[in-house]
CSV table of C-alpha atoms and ligand atoms in Angstrom, one decimal:
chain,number,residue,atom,x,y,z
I,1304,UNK,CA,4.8,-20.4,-23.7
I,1305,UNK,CA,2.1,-22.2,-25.9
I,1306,UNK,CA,-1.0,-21.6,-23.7
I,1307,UNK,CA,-3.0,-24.2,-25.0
I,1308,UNK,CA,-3.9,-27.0,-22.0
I,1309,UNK,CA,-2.1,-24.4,-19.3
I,1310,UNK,CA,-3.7,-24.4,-15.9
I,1311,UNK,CA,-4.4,-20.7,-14.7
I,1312,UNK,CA,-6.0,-19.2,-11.7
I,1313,UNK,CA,-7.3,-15.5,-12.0
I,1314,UNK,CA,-8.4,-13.7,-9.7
I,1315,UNK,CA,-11.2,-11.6,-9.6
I,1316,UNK,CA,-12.1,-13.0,-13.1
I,1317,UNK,CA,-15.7,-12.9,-12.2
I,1318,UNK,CA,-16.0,-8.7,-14.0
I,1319,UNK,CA,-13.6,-6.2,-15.6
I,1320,UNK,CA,-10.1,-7.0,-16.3
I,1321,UNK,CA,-9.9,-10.5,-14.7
I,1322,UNK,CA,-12.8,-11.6,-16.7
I,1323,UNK,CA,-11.1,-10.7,-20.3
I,1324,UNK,CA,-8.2,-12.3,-19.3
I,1325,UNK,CA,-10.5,-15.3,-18.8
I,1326,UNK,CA,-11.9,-14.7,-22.3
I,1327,UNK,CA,-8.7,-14.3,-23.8
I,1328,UNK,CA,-7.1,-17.1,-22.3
I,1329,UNK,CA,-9.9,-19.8,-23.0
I,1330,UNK,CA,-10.0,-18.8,-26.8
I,1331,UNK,CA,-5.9,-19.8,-26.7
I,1332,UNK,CA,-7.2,-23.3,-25.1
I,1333,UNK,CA,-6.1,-22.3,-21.2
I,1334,UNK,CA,-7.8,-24.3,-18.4
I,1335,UNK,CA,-8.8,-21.2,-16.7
I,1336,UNK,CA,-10.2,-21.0,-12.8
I,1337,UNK,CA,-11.0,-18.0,-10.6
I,1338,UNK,CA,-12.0,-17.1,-7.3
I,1339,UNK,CA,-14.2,-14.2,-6.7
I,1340,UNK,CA,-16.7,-13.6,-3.7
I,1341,UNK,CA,-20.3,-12.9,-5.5
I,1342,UNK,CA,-21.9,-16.1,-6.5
I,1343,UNK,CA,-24.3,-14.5,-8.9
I,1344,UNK,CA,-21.4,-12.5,-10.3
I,1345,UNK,CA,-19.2,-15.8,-11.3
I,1346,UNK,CA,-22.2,-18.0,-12.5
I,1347,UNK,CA,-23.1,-14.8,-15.0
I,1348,UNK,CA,-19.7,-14.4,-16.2
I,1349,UNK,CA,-19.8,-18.4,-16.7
I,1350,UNK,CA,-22.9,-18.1,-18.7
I,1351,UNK,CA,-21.5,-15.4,-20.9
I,1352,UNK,CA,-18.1,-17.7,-21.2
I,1353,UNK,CA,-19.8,-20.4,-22.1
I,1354,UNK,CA,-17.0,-22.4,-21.7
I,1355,UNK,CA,-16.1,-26.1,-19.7
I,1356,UNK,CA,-12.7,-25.3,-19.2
I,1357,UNK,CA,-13.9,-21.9,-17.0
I,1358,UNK,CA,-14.2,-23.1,-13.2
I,1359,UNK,CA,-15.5,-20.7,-10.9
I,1360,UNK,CA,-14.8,-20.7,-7.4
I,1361,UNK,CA,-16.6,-18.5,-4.8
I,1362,UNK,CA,-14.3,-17.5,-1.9
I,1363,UNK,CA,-12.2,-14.9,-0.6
I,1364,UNK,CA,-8.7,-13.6,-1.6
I,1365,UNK,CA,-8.2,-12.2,1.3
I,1366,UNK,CA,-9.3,-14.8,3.8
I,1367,UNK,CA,-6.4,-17.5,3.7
I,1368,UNK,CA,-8.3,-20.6,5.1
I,1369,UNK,CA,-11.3,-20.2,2.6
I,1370,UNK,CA,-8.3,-20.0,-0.8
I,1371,UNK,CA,-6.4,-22.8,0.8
I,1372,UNK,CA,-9.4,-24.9,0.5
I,1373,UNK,CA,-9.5,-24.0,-3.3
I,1374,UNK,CA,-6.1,-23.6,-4.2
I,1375,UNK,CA,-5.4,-26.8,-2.9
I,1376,UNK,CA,-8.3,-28.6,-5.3
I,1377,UNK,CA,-7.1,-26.9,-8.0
I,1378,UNK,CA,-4.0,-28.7,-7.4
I,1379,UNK,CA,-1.4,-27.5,-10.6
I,1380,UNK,CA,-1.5,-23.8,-11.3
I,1381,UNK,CA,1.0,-23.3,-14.1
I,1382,UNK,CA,-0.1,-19.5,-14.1
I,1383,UNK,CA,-1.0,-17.3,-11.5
I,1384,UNK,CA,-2.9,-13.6,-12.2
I,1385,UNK,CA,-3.1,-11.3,-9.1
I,1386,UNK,CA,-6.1,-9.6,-10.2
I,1387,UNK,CA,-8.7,-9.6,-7.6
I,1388,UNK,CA,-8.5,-5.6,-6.4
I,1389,UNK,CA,-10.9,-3.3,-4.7
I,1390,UNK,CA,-10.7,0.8,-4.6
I,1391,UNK,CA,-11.0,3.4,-2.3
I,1392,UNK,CA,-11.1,6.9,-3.2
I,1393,UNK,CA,-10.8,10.3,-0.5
I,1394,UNK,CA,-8.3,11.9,1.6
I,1395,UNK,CA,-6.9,9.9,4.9
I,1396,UNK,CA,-9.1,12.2,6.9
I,1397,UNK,CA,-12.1,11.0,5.3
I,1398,UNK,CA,-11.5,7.4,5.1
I,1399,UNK,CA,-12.7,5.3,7.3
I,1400,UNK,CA,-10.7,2.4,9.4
I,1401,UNK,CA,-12.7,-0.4,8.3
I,1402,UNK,CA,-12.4,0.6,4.5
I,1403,UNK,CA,-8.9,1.4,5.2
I,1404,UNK,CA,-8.6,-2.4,6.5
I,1405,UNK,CA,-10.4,-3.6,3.6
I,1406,UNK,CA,-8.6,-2.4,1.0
I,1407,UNK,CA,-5.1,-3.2,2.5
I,1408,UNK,CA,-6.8,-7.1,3.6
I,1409,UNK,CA,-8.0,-7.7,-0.6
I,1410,UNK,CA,-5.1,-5.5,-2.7
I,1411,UNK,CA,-2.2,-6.6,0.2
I,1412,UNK,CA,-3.0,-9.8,2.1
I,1413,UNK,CA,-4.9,-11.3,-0.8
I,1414,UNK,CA,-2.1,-10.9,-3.5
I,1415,UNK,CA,0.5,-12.4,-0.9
I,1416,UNK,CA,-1.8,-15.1,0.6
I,1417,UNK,CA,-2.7,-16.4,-3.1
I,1418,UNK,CA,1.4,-16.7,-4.2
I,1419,UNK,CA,2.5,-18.3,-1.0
I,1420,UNK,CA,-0.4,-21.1,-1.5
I,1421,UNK,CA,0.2,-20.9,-4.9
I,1422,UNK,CA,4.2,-21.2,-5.2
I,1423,UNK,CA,5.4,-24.3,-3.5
I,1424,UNK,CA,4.5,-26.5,-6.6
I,1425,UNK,CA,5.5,-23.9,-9.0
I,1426,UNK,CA,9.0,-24.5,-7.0
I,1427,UNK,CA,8.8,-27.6,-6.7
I,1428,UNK,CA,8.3,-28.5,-10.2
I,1429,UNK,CA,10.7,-25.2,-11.3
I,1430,UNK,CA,8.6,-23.6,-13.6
I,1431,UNK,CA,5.2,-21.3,-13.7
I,1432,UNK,CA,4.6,-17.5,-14.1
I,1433,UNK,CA,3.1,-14.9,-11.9
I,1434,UNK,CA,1.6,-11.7,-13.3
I,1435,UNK,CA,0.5,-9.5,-10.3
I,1436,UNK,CA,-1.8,-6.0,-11.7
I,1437,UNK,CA,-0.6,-3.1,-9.8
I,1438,UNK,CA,-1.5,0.2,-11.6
I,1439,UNK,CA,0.0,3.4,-12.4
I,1440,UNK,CA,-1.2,4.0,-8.8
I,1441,UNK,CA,1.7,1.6,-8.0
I,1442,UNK,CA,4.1,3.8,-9.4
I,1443,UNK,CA,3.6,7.5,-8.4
I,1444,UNK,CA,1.9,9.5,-5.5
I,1445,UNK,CA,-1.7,10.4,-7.0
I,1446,UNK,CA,-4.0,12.7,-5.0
I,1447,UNK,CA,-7.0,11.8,-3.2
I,1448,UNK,CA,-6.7,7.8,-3.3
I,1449,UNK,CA,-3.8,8.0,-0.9
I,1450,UNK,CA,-4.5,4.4,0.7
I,1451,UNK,CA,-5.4,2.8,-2.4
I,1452,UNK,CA,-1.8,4.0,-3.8
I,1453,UNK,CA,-0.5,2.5,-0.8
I,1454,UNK,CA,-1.9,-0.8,-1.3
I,1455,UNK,CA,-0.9,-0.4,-5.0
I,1456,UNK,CA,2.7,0.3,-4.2
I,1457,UNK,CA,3.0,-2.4,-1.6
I,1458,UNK,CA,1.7,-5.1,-4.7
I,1459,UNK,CA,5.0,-3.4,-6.6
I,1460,UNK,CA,6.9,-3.6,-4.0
I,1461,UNK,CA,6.3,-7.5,-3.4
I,1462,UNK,CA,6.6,-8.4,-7.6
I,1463,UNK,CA,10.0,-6.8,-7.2
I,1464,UNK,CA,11.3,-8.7,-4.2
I,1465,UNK,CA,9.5,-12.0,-5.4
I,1466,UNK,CA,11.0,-11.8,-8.7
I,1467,UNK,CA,14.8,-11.6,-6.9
I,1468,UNK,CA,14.1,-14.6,-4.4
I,1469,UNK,CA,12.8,-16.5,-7.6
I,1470,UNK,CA,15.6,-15.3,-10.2
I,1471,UNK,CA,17.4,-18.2,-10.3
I,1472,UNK,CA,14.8,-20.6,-10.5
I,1473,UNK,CA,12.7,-20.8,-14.0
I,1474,UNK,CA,9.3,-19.2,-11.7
I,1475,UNK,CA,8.7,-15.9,-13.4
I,1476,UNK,CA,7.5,-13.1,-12.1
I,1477,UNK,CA,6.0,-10.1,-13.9
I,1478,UNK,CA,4.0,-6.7,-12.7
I,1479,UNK,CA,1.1,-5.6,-14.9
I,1480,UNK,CA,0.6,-1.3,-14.3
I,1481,UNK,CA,-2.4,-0.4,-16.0
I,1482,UNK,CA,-3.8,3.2,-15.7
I,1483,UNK,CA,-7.4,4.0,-15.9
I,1484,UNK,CA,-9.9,1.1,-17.6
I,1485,UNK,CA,-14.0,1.0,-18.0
I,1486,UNK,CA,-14.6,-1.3,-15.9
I,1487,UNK,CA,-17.0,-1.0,-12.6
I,1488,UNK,CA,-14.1,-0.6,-9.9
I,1489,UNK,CA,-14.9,2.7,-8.7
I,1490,UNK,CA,-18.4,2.1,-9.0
I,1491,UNK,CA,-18.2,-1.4,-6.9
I,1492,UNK,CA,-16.4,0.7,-4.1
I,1493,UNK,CA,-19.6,3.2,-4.4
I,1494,UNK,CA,-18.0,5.5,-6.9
I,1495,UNK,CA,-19.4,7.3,-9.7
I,1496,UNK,CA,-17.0,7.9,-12.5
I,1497,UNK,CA,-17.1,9.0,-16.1
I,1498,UNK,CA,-15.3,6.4,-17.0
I,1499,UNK,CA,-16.2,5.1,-20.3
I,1500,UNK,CA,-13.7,6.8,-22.5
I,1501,UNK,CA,-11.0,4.9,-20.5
I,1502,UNK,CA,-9.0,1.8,-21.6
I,1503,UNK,CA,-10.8,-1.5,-22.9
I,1504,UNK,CA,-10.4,-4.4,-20.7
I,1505,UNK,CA,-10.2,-6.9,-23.9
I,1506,UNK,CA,-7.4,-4.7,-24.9
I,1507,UNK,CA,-5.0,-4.6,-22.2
I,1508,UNK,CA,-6.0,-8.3,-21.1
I,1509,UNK,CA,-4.3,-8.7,-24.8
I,1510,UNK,CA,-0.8,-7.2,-23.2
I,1511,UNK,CA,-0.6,-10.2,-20.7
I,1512,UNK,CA,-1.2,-12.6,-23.1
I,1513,UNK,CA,2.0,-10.9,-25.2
I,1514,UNK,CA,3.9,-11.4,-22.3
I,1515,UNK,CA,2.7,-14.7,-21.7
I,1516,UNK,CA,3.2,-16.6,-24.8
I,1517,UNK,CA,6.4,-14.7,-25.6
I,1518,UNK,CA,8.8,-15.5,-22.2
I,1519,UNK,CA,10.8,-18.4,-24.4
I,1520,UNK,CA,14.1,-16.2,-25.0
I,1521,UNK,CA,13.0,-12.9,-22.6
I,1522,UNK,CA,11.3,-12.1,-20.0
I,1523,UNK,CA,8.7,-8.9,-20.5
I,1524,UNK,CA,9.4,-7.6,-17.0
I,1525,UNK,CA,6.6,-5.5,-16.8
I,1526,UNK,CA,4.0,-3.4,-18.8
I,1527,UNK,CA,3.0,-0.4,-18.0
I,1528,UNK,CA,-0.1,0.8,-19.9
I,1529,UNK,CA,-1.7,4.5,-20.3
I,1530,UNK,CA,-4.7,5.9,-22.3
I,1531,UNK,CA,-3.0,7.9,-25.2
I,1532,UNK,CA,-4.6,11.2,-23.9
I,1533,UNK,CA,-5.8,12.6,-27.8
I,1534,UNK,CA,-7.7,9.6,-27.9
I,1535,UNK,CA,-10.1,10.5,-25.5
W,2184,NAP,N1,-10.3,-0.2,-13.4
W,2184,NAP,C1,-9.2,0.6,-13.3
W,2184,NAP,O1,-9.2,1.8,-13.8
W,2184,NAP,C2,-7.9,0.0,-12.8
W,2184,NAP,C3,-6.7,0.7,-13.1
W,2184,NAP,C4,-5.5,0.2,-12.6
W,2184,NAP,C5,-5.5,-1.0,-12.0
W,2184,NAP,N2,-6.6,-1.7,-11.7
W,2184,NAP,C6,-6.6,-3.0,-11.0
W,2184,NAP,O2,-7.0,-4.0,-11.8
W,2184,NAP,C7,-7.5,-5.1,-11.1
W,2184,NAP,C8,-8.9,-5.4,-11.7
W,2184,NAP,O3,-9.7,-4.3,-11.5
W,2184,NAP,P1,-11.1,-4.1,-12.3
W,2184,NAP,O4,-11.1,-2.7,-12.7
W,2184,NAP,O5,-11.3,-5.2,-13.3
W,2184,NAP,O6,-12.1,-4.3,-11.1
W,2184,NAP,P2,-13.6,-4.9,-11.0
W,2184,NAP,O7,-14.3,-4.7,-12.3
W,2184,NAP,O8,-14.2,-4.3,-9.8
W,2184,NAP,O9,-13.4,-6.5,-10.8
W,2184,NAP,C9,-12.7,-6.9,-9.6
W,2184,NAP,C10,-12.8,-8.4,-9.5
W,2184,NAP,O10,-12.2,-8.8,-8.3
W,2184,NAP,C11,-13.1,-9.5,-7.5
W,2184,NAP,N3,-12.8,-9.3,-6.1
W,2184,NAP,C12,-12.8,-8.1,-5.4
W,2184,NAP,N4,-12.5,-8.4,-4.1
W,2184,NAP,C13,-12.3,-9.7,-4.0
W,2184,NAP,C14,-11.9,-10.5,-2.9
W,2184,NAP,N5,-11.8,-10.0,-1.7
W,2184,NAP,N6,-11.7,-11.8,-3.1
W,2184,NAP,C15,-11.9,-12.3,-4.4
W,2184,NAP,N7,-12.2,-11.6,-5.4
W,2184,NAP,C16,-12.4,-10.3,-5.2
W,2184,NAP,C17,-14.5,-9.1,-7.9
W,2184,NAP,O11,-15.5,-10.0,-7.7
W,2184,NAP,P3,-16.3,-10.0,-6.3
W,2184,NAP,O12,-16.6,-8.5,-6.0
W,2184,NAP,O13,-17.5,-10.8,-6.5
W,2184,NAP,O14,-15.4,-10.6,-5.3
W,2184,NAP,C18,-14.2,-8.9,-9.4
W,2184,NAP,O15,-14.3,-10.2,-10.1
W,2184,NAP,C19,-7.6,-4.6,-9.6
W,2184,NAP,O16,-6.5,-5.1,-8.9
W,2184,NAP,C20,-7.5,-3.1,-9.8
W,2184,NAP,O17,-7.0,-2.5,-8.6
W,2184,NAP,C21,-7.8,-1.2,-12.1
């Protein structure tokens, strides 16, 4: 699809990923808006847009009232990114409930509260396209981010049934599975990781923009994207 004048919510799009898709999107002409909780967070990334057509909005993915509010004066999404995402790292033993709540009310709730607000005028008007970014954590067992995976897995396991409720309708539905990126995930969650060899947002933001503008005769089902290993 030509991107130009196409109404997209990110979100999350305040930092990391979210916030080169942003970039990436506004340079193809997108009306881009995102919903991310830290106010300071989403005027800085507006300032370093610089952009009218990036709207912030500061709000919770995982609270339903507070998105309704915003989804509903967005009005039109023609594309919706699932990016908004938290991490938890340690064993089950060492995890504690509320984090364990946390992560499964932003990585679970939030991705399924956002599409169900956002779908009924992508059905209505038969058309639109939903990326939702799993990982490769949504795709095999890893050790020592066991509910994290499990949040991860439950993302892939809700693109893959939404995408056969939708087939016959022109709604379509995509997981994004990238490994490992610099980006301050692990450090937001109170992690410190050596993580600046890892993939570049701008880069794999570029892979959902391939599989944006090119779903006229296929649909890219999914990406899944790894750090070639001798490039580190
Ligand atoms: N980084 C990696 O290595 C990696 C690998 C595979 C997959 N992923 C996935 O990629 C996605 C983006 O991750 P990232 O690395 O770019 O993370 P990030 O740099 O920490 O950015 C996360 C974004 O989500 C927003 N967010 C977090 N919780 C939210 C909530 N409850 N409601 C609304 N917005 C919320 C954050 O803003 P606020 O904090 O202000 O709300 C921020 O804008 C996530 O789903 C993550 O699981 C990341």
């Amino acid at each position: 699809m030509k991107l130009k004048d196409k109404i997209v919510l990110i979100t999350g799009g305040s930092e990391g990923l979210g916030f080169s898709i942003a970039k990436l999107l506004l340079e193809k002409g997108s009306i881009v808006h995102t919903i991310a909780r830290d106010k300071k967070k989403l005027k800085e990334a507006s300032k370093k847009l610089n952009n009218p057509n990036f709207h912030t909005n500061q709000g919770n993915v995982s609270s339903f009232e507070s998105i309704e509010l915003i989804i509903k004066r967005i009005g039109d999404i023609d594309i919706l990114i699932n990016n908004a995402g938290i991490w938890l790292e340690g064993s089950l033993l060492s995890n504690k409930q509320d984090q364990i709540s946390k992560v499964i009310d932003v990585n679970i709730k939030g991705v399924i509260y956002v599409t169900k607000l956002v779908l009924p005028l992508m059905i209505k008007k038969n058309d639109g396209f939903i990326i939702n970014i799993s990982s490769t954590s949504g795709l095999v067992g890893k050790g020592n981010q066991v509910v994290y995976v499990a949040s991860k897995y439950a993302v892939t396991g809700f693109t893959e049934s939404l995408k056969e409720d939708l087939k016959t309708t022109d709604v379509k539905v995509a997981g994004f599975y990238p490994g490992g990126m610099n980006t301050k995930l692990f450090e937001n969650a109170g992690n410190q990781k050596d993580n600046q060899q890892w993939m570049n947002t701008d880069e794999v933001a570029s892979a959902i923009i391939f599989m944006l503008e090119n779903d006229a005769t296929m649909l890219i089902d999914h990406i899944v994207l790894k750090k070639r290993k001798n490039l580190i």
